[in-house]
CSV table of C-alpha atoms in Angstrom, one decimal:
chain,number,residue,atom,x,y,z
A,89,UNK,CA,13.9,-25.1,2.6
A,90,UNK,CA,16.4,-23.2,0.3
A,91,UNK,CA,13.3,-21.3,-1.2
A,92,UNK,CA,11.4,-20.8,1.8
A,93,UNK,CA,12.5,-16.7,2.2
A,94,UNK,CA,11.6,-16.8,-1.3
A,95,UNK,CA,7.9,-17.9,-1.1
A,96,UNK,CA,7.3,-16.5,2.3
A,97,UNK,CA,8.5,-13.2,1.0
A,98,UNK,CA,6.5,-13.4,-1.9
A,99,UNK,CA,3.2,-14.3,0.1
A,100,UNK,CA,3.8,-11.4,2.0
A,101,UNK,CA,4.2,-9.0,-0.7
A,102,UNK,CA,0.9,-9.9,-2.6
A,103,UNK,CA,-0.9,-10.5,0.8
A,104,UNK,CA,0.2,-6.6,1.6
A,105,UNK,CA,-0.3,-5.7,-1.9
A,106,UNK,CA,-4.0,-6.8,-1.5
A,107,UNK,CA,-4.5,-5.2,2.4
A,108,UNK,CA,-2.8,-1.6,1.1
A,109,UNK,CA,-5.6,-1.5,-2.3
A,110,UNK,CA,-8.3,-2.4,-0.4
A,111,UNK,CA,-7.5,0.0,2.3
A,112,UNK,CA,-7.5,2.5,-0.6
A,113,UNK,CA,-10.7,2.0,-2.1
A,114,UNK,CA,-12.7,1.8,1.2
A,115,UNK,CA,-11.1,4.9,1.7
A,116,UNK,CA,-12.3,6.2,-1.4
A,117,UNK,CA,-15.7,4.6,-1.5
A,118,UNK,CA,-16.7,6.5,2.0
A,119,UNK,CA,-14.8,9.9,0.5
A,120,UNK,CA,-17.5,9.7,-2.8
A,121,UNK,CA,-20.9,8.0,-0.9
A,122,UNK,CA,-20.5,11.1,1.5
A,123,UNK,CA,-20.8,13.7,-1.7
A,124,UNK,CA,-24.1,11.7,-2.0
A,125,UNK,CA,-27.4,13.5,-1.0
A,126,UNK,CA,-29.1,11.3,1.9
A,127,UNK,CA,-32.2,10.8,-0.2
A,128,UNK,CA,-30.0,8.8,-3.5
A,129,UNK,CA,-27.9,6.4,-1.1
A,130,UNK,CA,-29.7,3.0,-1.5
A,131,UNK,CA,-27.5,1.5,1.3
A,132,UNK,CA,-29.3,3.0,3.6
């Protein structure tokens, strides 16, 4: 139990980093998608 704070802290940092990376990538994808003309959007 002495190492529990380090393990929990590592999980928090890792999952927080993944969440931040995902949030930023989705934001960049939305920005890039706005620049594509509607007729060239295969996902709509």
